[in-house]
Short mmCIF file of C-alpha atoms in Angstrom, two decimals:
data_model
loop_
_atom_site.label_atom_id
_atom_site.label_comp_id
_atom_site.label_asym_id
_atom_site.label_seq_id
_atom_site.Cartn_x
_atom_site.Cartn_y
_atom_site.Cartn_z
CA UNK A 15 -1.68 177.00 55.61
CA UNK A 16 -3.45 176.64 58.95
CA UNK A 17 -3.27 173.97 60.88
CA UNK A 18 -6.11 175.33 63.83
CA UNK A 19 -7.86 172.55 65.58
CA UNK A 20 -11.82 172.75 64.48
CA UNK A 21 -13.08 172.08 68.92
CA UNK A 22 -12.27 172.62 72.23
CA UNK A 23 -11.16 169.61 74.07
CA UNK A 24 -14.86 168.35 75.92
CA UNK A 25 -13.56 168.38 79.64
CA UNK A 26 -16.51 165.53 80.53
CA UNK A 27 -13.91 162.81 78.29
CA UNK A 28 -10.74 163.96 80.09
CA UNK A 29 -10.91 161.49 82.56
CA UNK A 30 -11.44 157.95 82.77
CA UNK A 31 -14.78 158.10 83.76
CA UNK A 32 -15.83 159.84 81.11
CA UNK A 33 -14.25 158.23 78.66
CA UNK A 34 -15.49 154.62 79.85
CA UNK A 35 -18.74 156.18 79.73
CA UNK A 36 -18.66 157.20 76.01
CA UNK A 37 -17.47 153.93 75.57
CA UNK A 38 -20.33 152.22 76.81
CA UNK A 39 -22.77 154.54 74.88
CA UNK A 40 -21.08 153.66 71.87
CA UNK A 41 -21.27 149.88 72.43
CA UNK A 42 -25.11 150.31 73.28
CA UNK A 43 -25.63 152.18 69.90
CA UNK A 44 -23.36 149.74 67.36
CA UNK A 45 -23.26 146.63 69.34
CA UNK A 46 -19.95 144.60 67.52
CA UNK A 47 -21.86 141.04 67.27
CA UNK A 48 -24.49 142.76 64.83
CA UNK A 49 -22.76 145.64 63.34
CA UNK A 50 -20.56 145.24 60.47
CA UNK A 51 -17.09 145.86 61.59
CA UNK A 52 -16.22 148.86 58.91
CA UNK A 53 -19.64 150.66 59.82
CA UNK A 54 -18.40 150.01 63.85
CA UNK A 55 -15.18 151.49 63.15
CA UNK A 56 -16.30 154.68 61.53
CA UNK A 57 -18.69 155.17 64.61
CA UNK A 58 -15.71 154.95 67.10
CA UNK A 59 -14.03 157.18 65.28
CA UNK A 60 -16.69 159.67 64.50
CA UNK A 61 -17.11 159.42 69.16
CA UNK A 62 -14.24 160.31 69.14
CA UNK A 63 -12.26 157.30 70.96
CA UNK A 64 -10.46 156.08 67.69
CA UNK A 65 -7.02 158.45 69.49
CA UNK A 66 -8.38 160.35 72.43
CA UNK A 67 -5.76 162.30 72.15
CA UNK A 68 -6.76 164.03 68.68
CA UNK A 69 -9.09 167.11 68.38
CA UNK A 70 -12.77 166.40 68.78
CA UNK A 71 -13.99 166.36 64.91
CA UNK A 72 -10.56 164.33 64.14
CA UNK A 73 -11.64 161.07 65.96
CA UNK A 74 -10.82 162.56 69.06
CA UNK A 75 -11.76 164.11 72.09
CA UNK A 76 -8.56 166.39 73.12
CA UNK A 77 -7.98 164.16 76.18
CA UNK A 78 -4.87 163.15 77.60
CA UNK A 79 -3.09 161.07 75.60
CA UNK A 80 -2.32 158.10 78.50
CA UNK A 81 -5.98 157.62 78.37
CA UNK A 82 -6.23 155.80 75.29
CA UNK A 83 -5.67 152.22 76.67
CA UNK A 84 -8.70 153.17 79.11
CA UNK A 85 -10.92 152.89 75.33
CA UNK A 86 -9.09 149.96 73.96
CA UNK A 87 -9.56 147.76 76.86
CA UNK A 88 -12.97 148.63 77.42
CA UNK A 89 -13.33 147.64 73.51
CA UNK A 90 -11.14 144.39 73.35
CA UNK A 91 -13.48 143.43 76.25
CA UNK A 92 -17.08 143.85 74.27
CA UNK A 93 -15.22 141.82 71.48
CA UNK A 94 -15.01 145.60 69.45
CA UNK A 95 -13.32 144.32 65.90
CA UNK A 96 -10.28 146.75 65.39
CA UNK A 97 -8.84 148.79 62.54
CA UNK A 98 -5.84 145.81 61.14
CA UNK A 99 -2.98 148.50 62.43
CA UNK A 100 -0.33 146.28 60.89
CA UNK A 101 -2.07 146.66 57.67
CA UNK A 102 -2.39 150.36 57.74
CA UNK A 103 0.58 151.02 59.93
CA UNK A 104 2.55 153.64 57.63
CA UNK A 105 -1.22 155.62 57.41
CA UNK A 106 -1.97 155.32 61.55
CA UNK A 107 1.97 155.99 62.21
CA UNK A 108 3.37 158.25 59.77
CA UNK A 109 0.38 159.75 57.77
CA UNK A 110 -1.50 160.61 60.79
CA UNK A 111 1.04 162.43 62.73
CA UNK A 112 2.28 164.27 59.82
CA UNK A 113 -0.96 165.66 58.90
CA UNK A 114 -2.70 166.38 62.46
CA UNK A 115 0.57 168.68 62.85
CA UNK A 116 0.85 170.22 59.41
CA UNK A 117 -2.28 169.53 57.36
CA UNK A 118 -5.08 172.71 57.04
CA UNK A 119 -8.65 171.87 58.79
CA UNK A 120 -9.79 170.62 55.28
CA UNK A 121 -6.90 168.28 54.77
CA UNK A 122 -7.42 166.83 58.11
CA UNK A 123 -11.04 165.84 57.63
CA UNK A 124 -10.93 164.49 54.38
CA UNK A 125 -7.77 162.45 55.08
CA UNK A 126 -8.06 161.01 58.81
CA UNK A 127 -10.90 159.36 59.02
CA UNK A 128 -10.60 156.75 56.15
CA UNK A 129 -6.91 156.28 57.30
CA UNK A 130 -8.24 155.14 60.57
CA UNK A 131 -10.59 152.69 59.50
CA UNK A 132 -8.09 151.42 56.87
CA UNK A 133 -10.51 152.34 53.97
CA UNK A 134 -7.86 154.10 52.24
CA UNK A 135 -4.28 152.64 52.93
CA UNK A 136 -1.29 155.05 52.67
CA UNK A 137 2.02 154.56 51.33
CA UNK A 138 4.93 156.71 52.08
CA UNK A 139 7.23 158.15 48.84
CA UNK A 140 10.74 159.24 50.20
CA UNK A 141 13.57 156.78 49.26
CA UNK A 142 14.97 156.93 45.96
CA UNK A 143 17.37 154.99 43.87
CA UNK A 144 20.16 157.91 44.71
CA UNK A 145 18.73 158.27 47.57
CA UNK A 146 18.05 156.63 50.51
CA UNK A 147 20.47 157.03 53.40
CA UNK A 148 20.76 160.35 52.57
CA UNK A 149 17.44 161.05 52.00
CA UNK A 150 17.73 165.02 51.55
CA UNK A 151 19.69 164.78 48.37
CA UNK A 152 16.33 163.08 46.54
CA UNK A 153 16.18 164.21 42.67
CA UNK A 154 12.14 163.96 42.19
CA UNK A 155 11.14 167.05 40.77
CA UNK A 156 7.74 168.86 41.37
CA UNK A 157 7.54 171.95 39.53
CA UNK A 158 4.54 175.01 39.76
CA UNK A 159 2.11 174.00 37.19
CA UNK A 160 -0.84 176.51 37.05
CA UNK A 161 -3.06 176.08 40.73
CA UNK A 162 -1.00 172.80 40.91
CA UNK A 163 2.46 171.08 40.39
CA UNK A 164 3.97 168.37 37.67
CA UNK A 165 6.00 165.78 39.74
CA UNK A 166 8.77 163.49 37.55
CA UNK A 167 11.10 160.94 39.57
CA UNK A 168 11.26 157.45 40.45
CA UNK A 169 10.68 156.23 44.40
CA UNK A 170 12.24 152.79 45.91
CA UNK A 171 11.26 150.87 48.67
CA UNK A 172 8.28 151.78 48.89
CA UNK A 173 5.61 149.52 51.14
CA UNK A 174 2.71 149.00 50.36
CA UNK A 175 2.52 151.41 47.41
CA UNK A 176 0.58 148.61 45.18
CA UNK A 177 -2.41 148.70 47.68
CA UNK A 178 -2.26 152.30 48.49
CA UNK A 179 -4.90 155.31 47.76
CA UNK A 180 -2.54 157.91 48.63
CA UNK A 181 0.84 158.70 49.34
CA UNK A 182 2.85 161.21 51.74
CA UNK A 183 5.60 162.39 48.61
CA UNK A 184 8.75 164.58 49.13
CA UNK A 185 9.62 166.17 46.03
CA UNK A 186 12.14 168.64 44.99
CA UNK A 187 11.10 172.06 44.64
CA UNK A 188 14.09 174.30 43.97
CA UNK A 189 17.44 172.84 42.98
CA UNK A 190 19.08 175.98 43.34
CA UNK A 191 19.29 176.18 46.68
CA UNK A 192 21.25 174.09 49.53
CA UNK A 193 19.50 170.22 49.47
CA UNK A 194 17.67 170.44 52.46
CA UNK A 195 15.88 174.21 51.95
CA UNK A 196 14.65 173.01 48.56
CA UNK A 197 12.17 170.51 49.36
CA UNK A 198 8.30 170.49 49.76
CA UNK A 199 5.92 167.89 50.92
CA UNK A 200 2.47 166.81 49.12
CA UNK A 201 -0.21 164.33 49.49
CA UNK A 202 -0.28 162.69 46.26
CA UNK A 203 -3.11 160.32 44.81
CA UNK A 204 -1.59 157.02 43.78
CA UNK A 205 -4.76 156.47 41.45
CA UNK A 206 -3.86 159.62 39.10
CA UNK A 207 -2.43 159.17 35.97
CA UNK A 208 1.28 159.02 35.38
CA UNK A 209 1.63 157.08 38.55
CA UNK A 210 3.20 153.17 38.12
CA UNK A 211 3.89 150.94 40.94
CA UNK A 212 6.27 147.73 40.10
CA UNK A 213 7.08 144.88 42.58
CA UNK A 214 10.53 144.32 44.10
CA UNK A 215 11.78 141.08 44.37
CA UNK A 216 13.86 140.62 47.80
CA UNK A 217 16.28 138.08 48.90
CA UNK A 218 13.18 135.96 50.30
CA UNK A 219 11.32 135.27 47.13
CA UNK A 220 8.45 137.64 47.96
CA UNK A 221 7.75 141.34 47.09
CA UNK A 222 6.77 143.34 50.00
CA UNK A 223 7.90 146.69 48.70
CA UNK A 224 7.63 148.48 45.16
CA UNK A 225 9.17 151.03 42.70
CA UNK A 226 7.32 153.92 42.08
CA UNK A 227 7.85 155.65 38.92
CA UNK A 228 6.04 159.50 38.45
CA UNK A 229 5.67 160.53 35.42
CA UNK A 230 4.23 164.24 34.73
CA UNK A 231 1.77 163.22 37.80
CA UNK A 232 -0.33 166.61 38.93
CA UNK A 233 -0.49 167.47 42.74
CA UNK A 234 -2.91 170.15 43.31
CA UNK A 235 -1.59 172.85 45.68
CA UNK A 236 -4.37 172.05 48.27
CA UNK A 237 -2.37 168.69 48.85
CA UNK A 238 0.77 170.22 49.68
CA UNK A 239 1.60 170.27 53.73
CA UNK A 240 3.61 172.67 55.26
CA UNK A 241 5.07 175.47 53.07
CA UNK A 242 6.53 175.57 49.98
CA UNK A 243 10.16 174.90 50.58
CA UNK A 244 9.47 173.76 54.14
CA UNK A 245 9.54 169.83 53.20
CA UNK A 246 12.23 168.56 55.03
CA UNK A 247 11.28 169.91 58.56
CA UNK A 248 7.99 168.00 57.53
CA UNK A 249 9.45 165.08 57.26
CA UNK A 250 11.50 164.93 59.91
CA UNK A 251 7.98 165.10 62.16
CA UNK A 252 7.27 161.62 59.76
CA UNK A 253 10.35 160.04 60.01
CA UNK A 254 10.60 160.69 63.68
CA UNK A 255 7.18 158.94 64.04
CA UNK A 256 8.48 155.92 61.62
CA UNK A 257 11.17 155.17 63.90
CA UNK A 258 9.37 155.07 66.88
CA UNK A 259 6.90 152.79 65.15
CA UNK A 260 9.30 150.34 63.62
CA UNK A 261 11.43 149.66 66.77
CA UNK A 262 8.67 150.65 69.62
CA UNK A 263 6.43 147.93 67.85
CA UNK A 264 8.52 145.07 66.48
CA UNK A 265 9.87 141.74 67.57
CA UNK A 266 11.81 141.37 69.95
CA UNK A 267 11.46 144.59 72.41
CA UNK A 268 8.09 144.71 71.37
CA UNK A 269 5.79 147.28 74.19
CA UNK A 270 3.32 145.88 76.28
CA UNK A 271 4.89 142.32 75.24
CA UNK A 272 6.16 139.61 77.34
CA UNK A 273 9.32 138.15 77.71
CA UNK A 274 10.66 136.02 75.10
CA UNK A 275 7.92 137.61 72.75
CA UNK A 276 9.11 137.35 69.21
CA UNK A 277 11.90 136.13 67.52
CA UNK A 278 13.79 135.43 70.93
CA UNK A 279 11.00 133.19 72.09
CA UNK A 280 11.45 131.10 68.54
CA UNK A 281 15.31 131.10 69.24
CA UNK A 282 14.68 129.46 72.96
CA UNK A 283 12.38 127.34 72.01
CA UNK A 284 14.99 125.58 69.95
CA UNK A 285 17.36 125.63 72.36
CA UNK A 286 15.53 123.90 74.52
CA UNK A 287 14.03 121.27 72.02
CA UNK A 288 17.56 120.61 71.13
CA UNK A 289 19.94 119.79 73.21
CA UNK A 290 22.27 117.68 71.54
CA UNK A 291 23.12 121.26 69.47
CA UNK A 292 24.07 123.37 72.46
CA UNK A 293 27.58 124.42 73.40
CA UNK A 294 29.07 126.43 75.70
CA UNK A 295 29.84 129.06 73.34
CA UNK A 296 26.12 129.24 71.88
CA UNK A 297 25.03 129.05 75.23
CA UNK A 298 26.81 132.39 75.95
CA UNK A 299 25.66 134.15 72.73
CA UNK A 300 22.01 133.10 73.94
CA UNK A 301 22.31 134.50 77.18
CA UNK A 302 23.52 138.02 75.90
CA UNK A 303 20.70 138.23 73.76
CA UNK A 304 18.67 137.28 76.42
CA UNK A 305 19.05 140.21 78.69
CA UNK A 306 19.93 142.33 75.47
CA UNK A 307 16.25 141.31 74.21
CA UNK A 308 14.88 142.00 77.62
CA UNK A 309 16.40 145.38 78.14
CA UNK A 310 15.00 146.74 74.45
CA UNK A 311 11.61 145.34 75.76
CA UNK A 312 11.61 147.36 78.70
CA UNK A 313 13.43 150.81 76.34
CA UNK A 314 10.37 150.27 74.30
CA UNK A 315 7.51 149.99 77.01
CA UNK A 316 9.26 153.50 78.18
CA UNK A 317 9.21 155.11 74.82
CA UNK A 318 5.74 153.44 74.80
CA UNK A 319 4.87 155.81 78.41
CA UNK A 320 6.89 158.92 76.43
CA UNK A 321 4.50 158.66 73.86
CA UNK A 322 1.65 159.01 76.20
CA UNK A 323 3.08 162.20 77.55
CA UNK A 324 3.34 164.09 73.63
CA UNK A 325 5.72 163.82 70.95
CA UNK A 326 8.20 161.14 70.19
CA UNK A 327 11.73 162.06 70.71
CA UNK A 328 15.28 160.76 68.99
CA UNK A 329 15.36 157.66 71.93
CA UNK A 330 12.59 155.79 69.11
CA UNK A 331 16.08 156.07 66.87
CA UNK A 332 17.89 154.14 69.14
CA UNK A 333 15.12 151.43 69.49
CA UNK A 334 14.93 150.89 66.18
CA UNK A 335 19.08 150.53 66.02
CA UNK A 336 18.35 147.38 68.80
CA UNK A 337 15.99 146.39 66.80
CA UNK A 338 17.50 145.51 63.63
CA UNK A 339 20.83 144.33 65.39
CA UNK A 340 18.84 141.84 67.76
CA UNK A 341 16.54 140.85 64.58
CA UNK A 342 19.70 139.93 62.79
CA UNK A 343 21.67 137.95 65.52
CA UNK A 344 19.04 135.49 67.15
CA UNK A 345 17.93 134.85 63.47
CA UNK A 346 21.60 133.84 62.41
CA UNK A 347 21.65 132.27 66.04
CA UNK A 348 19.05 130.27 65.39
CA UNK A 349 19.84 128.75 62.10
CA UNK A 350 23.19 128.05 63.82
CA UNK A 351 21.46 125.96 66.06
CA UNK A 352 19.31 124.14 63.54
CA UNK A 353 22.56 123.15 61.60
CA UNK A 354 21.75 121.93 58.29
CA UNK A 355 18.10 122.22 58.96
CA UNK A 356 18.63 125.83 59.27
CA UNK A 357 19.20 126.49 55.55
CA UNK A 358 16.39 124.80 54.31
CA UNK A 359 13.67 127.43 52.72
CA UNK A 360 9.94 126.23 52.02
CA UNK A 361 9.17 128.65 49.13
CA UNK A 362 10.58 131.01 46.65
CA UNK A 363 7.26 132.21 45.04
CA UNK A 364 6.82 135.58 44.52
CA UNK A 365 4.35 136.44 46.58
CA UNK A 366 2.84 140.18 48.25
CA UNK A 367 2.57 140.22 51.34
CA UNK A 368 0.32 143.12 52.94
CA UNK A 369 1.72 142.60 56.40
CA UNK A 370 5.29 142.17 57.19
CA UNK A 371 5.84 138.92 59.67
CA UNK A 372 9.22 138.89 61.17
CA UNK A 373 9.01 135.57 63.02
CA UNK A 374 6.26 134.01 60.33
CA UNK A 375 7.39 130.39 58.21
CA UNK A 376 10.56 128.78 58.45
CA UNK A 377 14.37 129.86 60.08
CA UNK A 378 15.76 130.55 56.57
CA UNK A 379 13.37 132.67 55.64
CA UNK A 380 13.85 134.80 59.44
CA UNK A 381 17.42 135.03 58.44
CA UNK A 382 17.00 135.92 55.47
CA UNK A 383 14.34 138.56 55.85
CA UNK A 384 15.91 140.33 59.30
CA UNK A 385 18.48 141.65 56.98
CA UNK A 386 16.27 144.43 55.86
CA UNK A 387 15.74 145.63 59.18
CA UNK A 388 18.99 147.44 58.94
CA UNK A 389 18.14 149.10 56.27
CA UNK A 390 13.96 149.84 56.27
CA UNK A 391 13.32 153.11 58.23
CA UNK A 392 16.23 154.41 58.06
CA UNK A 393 19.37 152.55 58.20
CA UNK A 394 21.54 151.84 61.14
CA UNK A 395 24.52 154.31 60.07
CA UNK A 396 21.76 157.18 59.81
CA UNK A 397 20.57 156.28 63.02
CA UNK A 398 23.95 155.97 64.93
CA UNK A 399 24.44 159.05 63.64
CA UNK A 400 21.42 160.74 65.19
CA UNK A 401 21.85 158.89 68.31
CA UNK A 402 25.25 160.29 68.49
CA UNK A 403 23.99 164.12 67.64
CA UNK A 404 20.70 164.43 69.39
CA UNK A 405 21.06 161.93 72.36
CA UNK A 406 24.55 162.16 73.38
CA UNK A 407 25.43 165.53 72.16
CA UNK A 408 28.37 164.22 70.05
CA UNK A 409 30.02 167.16 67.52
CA UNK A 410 28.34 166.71 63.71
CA UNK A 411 30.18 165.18 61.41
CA UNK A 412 31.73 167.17 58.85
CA UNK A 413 29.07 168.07 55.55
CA UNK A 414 30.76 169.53 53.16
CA UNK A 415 27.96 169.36 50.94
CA UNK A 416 25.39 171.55 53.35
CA UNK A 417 25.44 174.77 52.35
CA UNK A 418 26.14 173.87 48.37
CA UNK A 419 22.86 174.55 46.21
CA UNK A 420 21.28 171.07 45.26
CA UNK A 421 22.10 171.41 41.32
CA UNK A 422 25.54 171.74 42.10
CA UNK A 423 25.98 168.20 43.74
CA UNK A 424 28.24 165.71 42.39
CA UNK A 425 25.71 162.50 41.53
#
């Protein structure tokens, strides 16, 4: 499949200038106190300043990629509405990168520009019940069905799936070869028939994420990315991208944020409106978290400045290790602190949330909540291990199980 970009980058928006100007002729044409916000949105992206960085055609205008905040302030200014990107984040920070690297000209213009405006939400099908941490070893089969292919499995985990138009699916393709050479990647429609989504209950009462079950679905061949067989270095390009957007966005080294932004802002706050709870020893755990909280702020504003310079690298993996770790220790910190109020929880209903809010109702429910962060994008022990590979330049650990074809796997 190609992947060739459909224009040239226009040299007049490669600079500030020019992209303030463009700015200001789109605000003069779709002014955002009379235009409805989803008609706004499909203009900016159709000028080309949805990601100045993408190919003109692709809501972009092939300019540097540093010169994107140039747009949004310009926007946020003139009171632009914007596209809800913790909403559609798996579509704007998964989806997106996947298919502007792998997808054919036609897949990219069909796809993109509803993902940006959030017209057609995305939901990402990788983690199954057998597999999760080792993701590779997945048992969903998609198998060549005339000009198309018949996918059977079930999928866990999976956010936002009940609100989703379409999905970015890894499927096995040949079983008879080692686990990782036998995958291939599709787009698949979650409207088509033999697709069910259930809730999952979680240890907060709500159900944020879903099973998927796939049951003799049919992916045409036009929504496969990458080649057949090429799947997992596919998804590594997603993954990579997930990580960076899970810990290079989240509470509490969140970019562009302030200090004590977050969860470590709630946890001072009650420190300070309670000082008959403090003692020496809390007092010490707060201060480590402190500067630990400060120092994955300021990782994540550089990964944020990486990002601006091309592709994410394996430093978003350690981010999102912080992450979880700091999630998980100022929220059992701060029901510590709260003593007995700290176990109270306001509400069990099962509810479905379409946004995921870390620091939103009541100290319980934080503490109860952060302790899916280890696991969501990739858990921790996956991540140490790629920290320890691909940052430090540690020796693998041992995998038997690497060059062994997939159907001879003990499961």
């Amino acid at each position: 499949m190609s992947s060739t970009h459909p224009g040239p980058a226009d040299p007049e928006a490669a600079d500030a200038a020019g992209l303030r100007a463009r700015t200001a002729a789109l605000l003069a044409a779709h002014d955002p106190a009379t235009t409805p916000r989803l008609d706004f949105l499909r203009a900016r992206f159709d000028a080309g300043l949805a990601w100045v960085h993408f190919p003109a055609g692709l809501g972009g205008l092939g300019a540097p990629r540093a010169l994107q905040p140039v747009v949004d302030a310009e926007l946020a200014a003139a009171g632009a509405p914007g596209n809800d990107p913790r909403r559609i984040g798996i579509g704007l920070g998964m989806a997106a990168p996947t298919l502007l690297q792998y997808g054919t000209d036609e897949q990219k213009r069909r796809f993109l520009r509803p993902l940006w405006t959030g017209e057609e939400v995305w939901c990402q099908l990788f983690s199954e019940p057998g597999a999760g941490s080792d993701l590779a070893a997945l048992a969903t089969r998609a198998v060549r069905d005339g000009d198309g292919w018949r996918v059977d499995g079930q999928k866990v985990w999976t956010s936002s799936a009940h609100l989703a138009r379409w999905a970015i699916l890894l499927a096995r393709t040949d079983p008879t070869v080692p686990k990782h050479a036998g995958l291939t990647y599709f787009v698949c429609d979650m409207t088509d028939p033999g697709v069910e989504v259930r809730p999952l209950r979680q240890i907060t009462g709500e159900a944020e994420f879903n099973e998927v079950f796939l049951t003799g679905v049919r992916v045409p061949d036009a929504h496969r990315l990458g080649a057949v067989g090429e799947g997992w270095r596919v998804a590594r390009t997603t993954l990579m991208n997930e990580r960076v957007a899970i810990g290079g966005s989240a509470e509490p080294g969140t970019p562009g944020g302030t200090r004590e932004t977050g969860l470590l802002g709630l946890v001072a706050d009650t420190w300070r409106a309670h000082p008959e709870l403090r003692t020496h020893d809390l007092h010490q755990r707060l201060l480590r978290l402190w500067v630990e909280a400060e120092a994955a702020r300021l990782t994540g504003e550089r990964l944020r400045q990486q990002l601006r310079r091309g592709r994410p690298g394996p430093e978003g993996s350690g981010l999102k290790l912080s992450f979880a770790r700091l999630n998980q220790e100022l929220s059992g910190l701060e029901v510590e602190l709260l003593a007995e109020d700290g176990l109270a929880y306001g509400d069990w209903t099962m509810t479905r949330p379409e946004v995921v809010d870390f620091t939103g109702r009541d100290a319980g429910y934080r503490y109860l909540r952060a302790k899916g962060n280890s696991i969501e994008g990739g858990t921790s022990e996956v991540l140490l291990n790629i920290v320890a590979e691909r940052v430090l330049g540690l020796p693998p650990e041992p995998r038997t199980d690497k060059d062994l074809p997939w159907k001879d796997l003990p499961r």
